[in-house]
């Protein structure tokens, strides 16, 4: 789980961000800080992976907290969530290496996209000691090369759409080929082709579960329900 600290002086906004965070798989809220001093104490006390940071606060502002995090070379990522929309502030924040910048007010889907992308990048990098240029461009820098929109031979666009709709409805829960085949109404052999295709375009992950007896079980999980890549195929 990715451990999150929300730094927000407005109690209503902090509560809204907390509720939003609870709806997104893979994150756990450690604490909410009302100001920078509280945040500094919490950062010393807890192991934090990600800070959702407001800029405008009484006393020290969010820019000063970001400076302190960078000066101390803490292994902490920051997503700014702020009403600040002036170019000077945005440039300063981006130069300090924030993961994303959300301008208030924003829709839940924008935060969902920011956190989902961050989660997927974090999971990807945890499994890698090194990466090549193509992986860096596509998985980290967001520079996807244009993919062919033609489906793999043997796949049907309408069936893929049906499979994807049911996968999204799993809300990140793991499932087997057989379970998905039964839900869609196609054979396991055919379903395996669709799941392999979705894994290749990075919207599914697969894990092998070994039991005490019998064959290993292959389970899939949706890792990017908001992916735009699949829209090119359906």
CSV table of C-alpha atoms in Angstrom, one decimal:
chain,number,residue,atom,x,y,z
A,1,UNK,CA,0.0,0.0,0.0
A,2,UNK,CA,1.2,3.5,-0.8
A,3,UNK,CA,1.2,5.6,2.4
A,4,UNK,CA,-0.2,9.1,2.0
A,5,UNK,CA,-0.1,12.3,3.9
A,6,UNK,CA,-2.7,15.0,3.1
A,7,UNK,CA,-1.5,18.6,3.8
A,8,UNK,CA,-4.5,20.8,3.7
A,9,UNK,CA,-5.7,23.6,6.0
A,10,UNK,CA,-9.3,23.6,4.9
A,11,UNK,CA,-11.1,20.9,6.9
A,12,UNK,CA,-13.8,20.4,4.3
A,13,UNK,CA,-11.4,20.1,1.4
A,14,UNK,CA,-9.2,17.7,3.5
A,15,UNK,CA,-12.2,15.5,4.2
A,16,UNK,CA,-13.2,15.5,0.5
A,17,UNK,CA,-9.7,14.5,-0.4
A,18,UNK,CA,-9.8,11.7,2.2
A,19,UNK,CA,-13.0,10.4,0.8
A,20,UNK,CA,-11.7,10.5,-2.7
A,21,UNK,CA,-8.5,8.6,-1.6
A,22,UNK,CA,-10.5,5.9,0.0
A,23,UNK,CA,-12.1,5.1,-3.4
A,24,UNK,CA,-8.8,4.4,-5.2
A,25,UNK,CA,-7.2,1.0,-4.8
A,26,UNK,CA,-3.6,0.8,-3.5
A,27,UNK,CA,-3.5,3.8,-1.1
A,28,UNK,CA,-3.8,4.2,2.6
A,29,UNK,CA,-4.1,7.6,4.4
A,30,UNK,CA,-1.7,7.9,7.3
A,31,UNK,CA,-2.6,11.4,8.5
A,32,UNK,CA,-3.9,14.8,7.6
A,33,UNK,CA,-1.8,17.9,8.5
A,34,UNK,CA,-3.5,21.3,8.8
A,35,UNK,CA,-0.2,23.3,8.3
A,36,UNK,CA,3.4,22.8,7.4
A,37,UNK,CA,4.6,22.5,11.0
A,38,UNK,CA,2.2,19.6,11.6
A,39,UNK,CA,3.3,18.1,8.3
A,40,UNK,CA,7.0,18.2,9.3
A,41,UNK,CA,6.3,16.5,12.6
A,42,UNK,CA,4.2,13.8,10.8
A,43,UNK,CA,6.9,13.2,8.2
A,44,UNK,CA,9.5,12.6,11.0
A,45,UNK,CA,7.1,10.3,12.8
A,46,UNK,CA,5.7,8.2,9.9
A,47,UNK,CA,7.0,6.6,6.8
A,48,UNK,CA,5.3,8.4,4.0
A,49,UNK,CA,5.4,7.6,0.2
A,50,UNK,CA,3.3,10.4,-1.2
A,51,UNK,CA,2.1,13.9,0.0
A,52,UNK,CA,-1.0,15.5,-1.4
A,53,UNK,CA,0.0,19.1,-0.9
A,54,UNK,CA,-1.9,22.4,-0.9
A,55,UNK,CA,0.1,25.6,-1.5
A,56,UNK,CA,-1.9,28.3,0.3
A,57,UNK,CA,-1.8,27.8,4.0
A,58,UNK,CA,-1.2,30.1,7.1
A,59,UNK,CA,2.4,30.4,8.2
A,60,UNK,CA,4.8,28.5,6.0
A,61,UNK,CA,3.2,27.6,2.7
A,62,UNK,CA,3.3,24.4,0.6
A,63,UNK,CA,6.2,25.7,-1.5
A,64,UNK,CA,8.3,25.9,1.6
A,65,UNK,CA,7.4,22.4,2.7
A,66,UNK,CA,8.3,21.1,-0.8
A,67,UNK,CA,11.7,22.9,-0.5
A,68,UNK,CA,12.4,21.2,2.8
A,69,UNK,CA,11.5,17.8,1.5
A,70,UNK,CA,13.9,18.3,-1.4
A,71,UNK,CA,16.6,19.8,0.8
A,72,UNK,CA,16.5,16.8,3.1
A,73,UNK,CA,16.6,14.4,0.1
A,74,UNK,CA,13.6,12.5,1.5
A,75,UNK,CA,12.3,9.6,-0.6
A,76,UNK,CA,8.9,11.2,-0.8
A,77,UNK,CA,6.8,12.0,-3.8
A,78,UNK,CA,4.5,15.0,-4.0
A,79,UNK,CA,1.3,15.7,-5.9
A,80,UNK,CA,0.2,19.4,-5.6
A,81,UNK,CA,-3.6,20.0,-5.1
A,82,UNK,CA,-4.0,23.7,-5.0
A,83,UNK,CA,-6.0,26.7,-6.3
A,84,UNK,CA,-2.7,28.3,-7.3
A,85,UNK,CA,-2.8,28.7,-11.1
A,86,UNK,CA,-0.2,31.4,-11.8
A,87,UNK,CA,2.6,30.4,-14.0
A,88,UNK,CA,5.3,31.4,-11.5
A,89,UNK,CA,4.0,29.0,-8.9
A,90,UNK,CA,3.5,26.2,-11.4
A,91,UNK,CA,7.0,26.5,-12.8
A,92,UNK,CA,8.5,26.6,-9.3
A,93,UNK,CA,6.6,23.5,-8.3
A,94,UNK,CA,7.4,21.6,-11.4
A,95,UNK,CA,11.1,22.4,-11.1
A,96,UNK,CA,11.0,20.8,-7.6
A,97,UNK,CA,10.0,17.5,-9.2
A,98,UNK,CA,6.3,17.0,-8.3
A,99,UNK,CA,4.6,14.0,-9.7
A,100,UNK,CA,1.5,15.9,-10.8
A,101,UNK,CA,-0.3,19.3,-10.3
A,102,UNK,CA,-4.1,19.5,-9.8
A,103,UNK,CA,-5.8,22.9,-9.9
A,104,UNK,CA,-8.8,23.4,-7.6
A,105,UNK,CA,-11.6,22.8,-8.2
A,106,UNK,CA,-11.1,19.5,-9.9
A,107,UNK,CA,-13.2,16.4,-10.7
A,108,UNK,CA,-12.7,13.1,-9.0
A,109,UNK,CA,-11.6,11.5,-12.3
A,110,UNK,CA,-8.7,13.9,-12.5
A,111,UNK,CA,-7.4,12.8,-9.1
A,112,UNK,CA,-8.2,9.2,-9.9
A,113,UNK,CA,-6.0,9.5,-13.0
A,114,UNK,CA,-3.2,11.1,-11.1
A,115,UNK,CA,-3.1,8.6,-8.4
A,116,UNK,CA,-3.7,5.6,-10.6
A,117,UNK,CA,-0.8,6.6,-12.9
A,118,UNK,CA,1.4,7.2,-9.8
A,119,UNK,CA,0.5,3.8,-8.4
A,120,UNK,CA,1.1,2.0,-11.7
A,121,UNK,CA,4.5,3.7,-12.1
A,122,UNK,CA,5.5,2.9,-8.5
A,123,UNK,CA,4.6,-0.8,-8.9
A,124,UNK,CA,6.4,-1.0,-12.2
A,125,UNK,CA,9.6,0.6,-10.8
A,126,UNK,CA,9.6,-1.7,-7.7
A,127,UNK,CA,10.0,-4.6,-10.1
A,128,UNK,CA,12.9,-3.1,-12.0
A,129,UNK,CA,16.5,-2.5,-11.2
A,130,UNK,CA,17.1,-0.9,-14.7
A,131,UNK,CA,14.9,-0.1,-17.6
A,132,UNK,CA,15.4,0.6,-21.3
A,133,UNK,CA,14.5,3.8,-23.2
A,134,UNK,CA,11.2,2.4,-24.5
A,135,UNK,CA,10.0,1.4,-21.0
A,136,UNK,CA,11.1,4.8,-19.6
A,137,UNK,CA,9.3,6.7,-22.3
A,138,UNK,CA,6.1,4.6,-22.2
A,139,UNK,CA,5.7,3.7,-18.5
A,140,UNK,CA,7.3,6.7,-16.7
A,141,UNK,CA,7.5,9.8,-19.0
A,142,UNK,CA,4.1,9.1,-20.5
A,143,UNK,CA,5.4,9.3,-24.1
A,144,UNK,CA,3.5,6.3,-25.6
A,145,UNK,CA,4.5,5.4,-29.0
A,146,UNK,CA,1.6,5.2,-31.4
A,147,UNK,CA,0.3,1.7,-31.3
A,148,UNK,CA,-1.4,-0.1,-34.2
A,149,UNK,CA,-5.2,-0.1,-33.6
A,150,UNK,CA,-5.6,-3.5,-35.4
A,151,UNK,CA,-6.5,-6.3,-33.0
A,152,UNK,CA,-4.4,-9.4,-32.8
A,153,UNK,CA,-5.6,-12.0,-35.3
A,154,UNK,CA,-8.5,-14.0,-33.8
A,155,UNK,CA,-9.8,-11.3,-31.5
A,156,UNK,CA,-13.2,-9.6,-32.0
A,157,UNK,CA,-13.7,-5.9,-31.2
A,158,UNK,CA,-17.2,-6.4,-29.8
A,159,UNK,CA,-16.0,-9.3,-27.6
A,160,UNK,CA,-13.0,-7.3,-26.4
A,161,UNK,CA,-15.4,-4.5,-25.4
A,162,UNK,CA,-17.6,-6.9,-23.4
A,163,UNK,CA,-14.5,-8.4,-21.7
A,164,UNK,CA,-13.2,-5.0,-20.8
A,165,UNK,CA,-16.5,-3.8,-19.4
A,166,UNK,CA,-16.7,-6.8,-17.1
A,167,UNK,CA,-13.1,-6.5,-16.1
A,168,UNK,CA,-13.6,-2.8,-15.1
A,169,UNK,CA,-16.6,-3.9,-13.0
A,170,UNK,CA,-14.2,-6.1,-10.9
A,171,UNK,CA,-12.8,-2.9,-9.4
A,172,UNK,CA,-9.3,-4.3,-9.1
A,173,UNK,CA,-10.3,-7.7,-7.7
A,174,UNK,CA,-8.3,-10.7,-9.0
A,175,UNK,CA,-10.0,-13.2,-11.3
A,176,UNK,CA,-9.2,-16.3,-13.2
A,177,UNK,CA,-9.5,-17.1,-16.9
A,178,UNK,CA,-12.4,-19.5,-16.2
A,179,UNK,CA,-14.3,-17.0,-14.1
A,180,UNK,CA,-14.1,-14.3,-16.8
A,181,UNK,CA,-14.9,-16.8,-19.5
A,182,UNK,CA,-18.1,-17.8,-17.7
A,183,UNK,CA,-19.1,-14.1,-17.2
A,184,UNK,CA,-18.6,-13.3,-20.9
A,185,UNK,CA,-19.9,-16.5,-22.3
A,186,UNK,CA,-16.9,-17.7,-24.3
A,187,UNK,CA,-14.5,-20.6,-24.0
A,188,UNK,CA,-11.5,-20.5,-21.7
A,189,UNK,CA,-9.2,-20.9,-24.7
A,190,UNK,CA,-10.6,-17.8,-26.3
A,191,UNK,CA,-10.7,-15.8,-23.1
A,192,UNK,CA,-7.0,-16.6,-22.5
A,193,UNK,CA,-6.2,-14.8,-25.8
A,194,UNK,CA,-8.1,-11.7,-24.8
A,195,UNK,CA,-6.5,-11.6,-21.3
A,196,UNK,CA,-3.1,-12.0,-22.8
A,197,UNK,CA,-3.7,-9.2,-25.2
A,198,UNK,CA,-4.9,-6.9,-22.4
A,199,UNK,CA,-1.8,-7.8,-20.4
A,200,UNK,CA,0.4,-6.9,-23.4
A,201,UNK,CA,-1.0,-3.4,-23.5
A,202,UNK,CA,-0.5,-2.9,-19.8
A,203,UNK,CA,-4.0,-2.8,-18.4
A,204,UNK,CA,-3.8,-6.2,-16.7
A,205,UNK,CA,-1.3,-7.8,-14.4
A,206,UNK,CA,-1.0,-11.6,-13.9
A,207,UNK,CA,0.2,-13.5,-10.9
A,208,UNK,CA,0.8,-17.2,-10.4
A,209,UNK,CA,-0.6,-18.8,-7.3
A,210,UNK,CA,0.9,-22.1,-6.3
A,211,UNK,CA,-1.3,-24.4,-4.1
A,212,UNK,CA,-0.2,-27.4,-2.2
A,213,UNK,CA,-1.6,-29.8,-4.8
A,214,UNK,CA,-2.6,-29.5,-8.5
A,215,UNK,CA,-1.6,-27.0,-11.1
A,216,UNK,CA,-0.8,-23.4,-10.4
A,217,UNK,CA,-3.6,-20.9,-10.7
A,218,UNK,CA,-3.2,-17.9,-13.0
A,219,UNK,CA,-5.0,-14.8,-11.6
A,220,UNK,CA,-5.4,-11.5,-13.4
A,221,UNK,CA,-6.0,-8.0,-12.0
A,222,UNK,CA,-6.9,-4.7,-13.7
A,223,UNK,CA,-4.1,-2.2,-13.0
A,224,UNK,CA,-5.3,0.6,-15.2
A,225,UNK,CA,-9.1,0.9,-15.5
A,226,UNK,CA,-8.8,4.5,-16.9
A,227,UNK,CA,-6.4,3.6,-19.6
A,228,UNK,CA,-6.8,5.4,-22.9
A,229,UNK,CA,-4.9,2.8,-24.8
A,230,UNK,CA,-7.7,0.3,-24.9
A,231,UNK,CA,-10.0,2.9,-26.4
A,232,UNK,CA,-8.0,2.6,-29.6
A,233,UNK,CA,-9.2,-1.0,-30.0
A,234,UNK,CA,-12.8,-0.8,-28.9
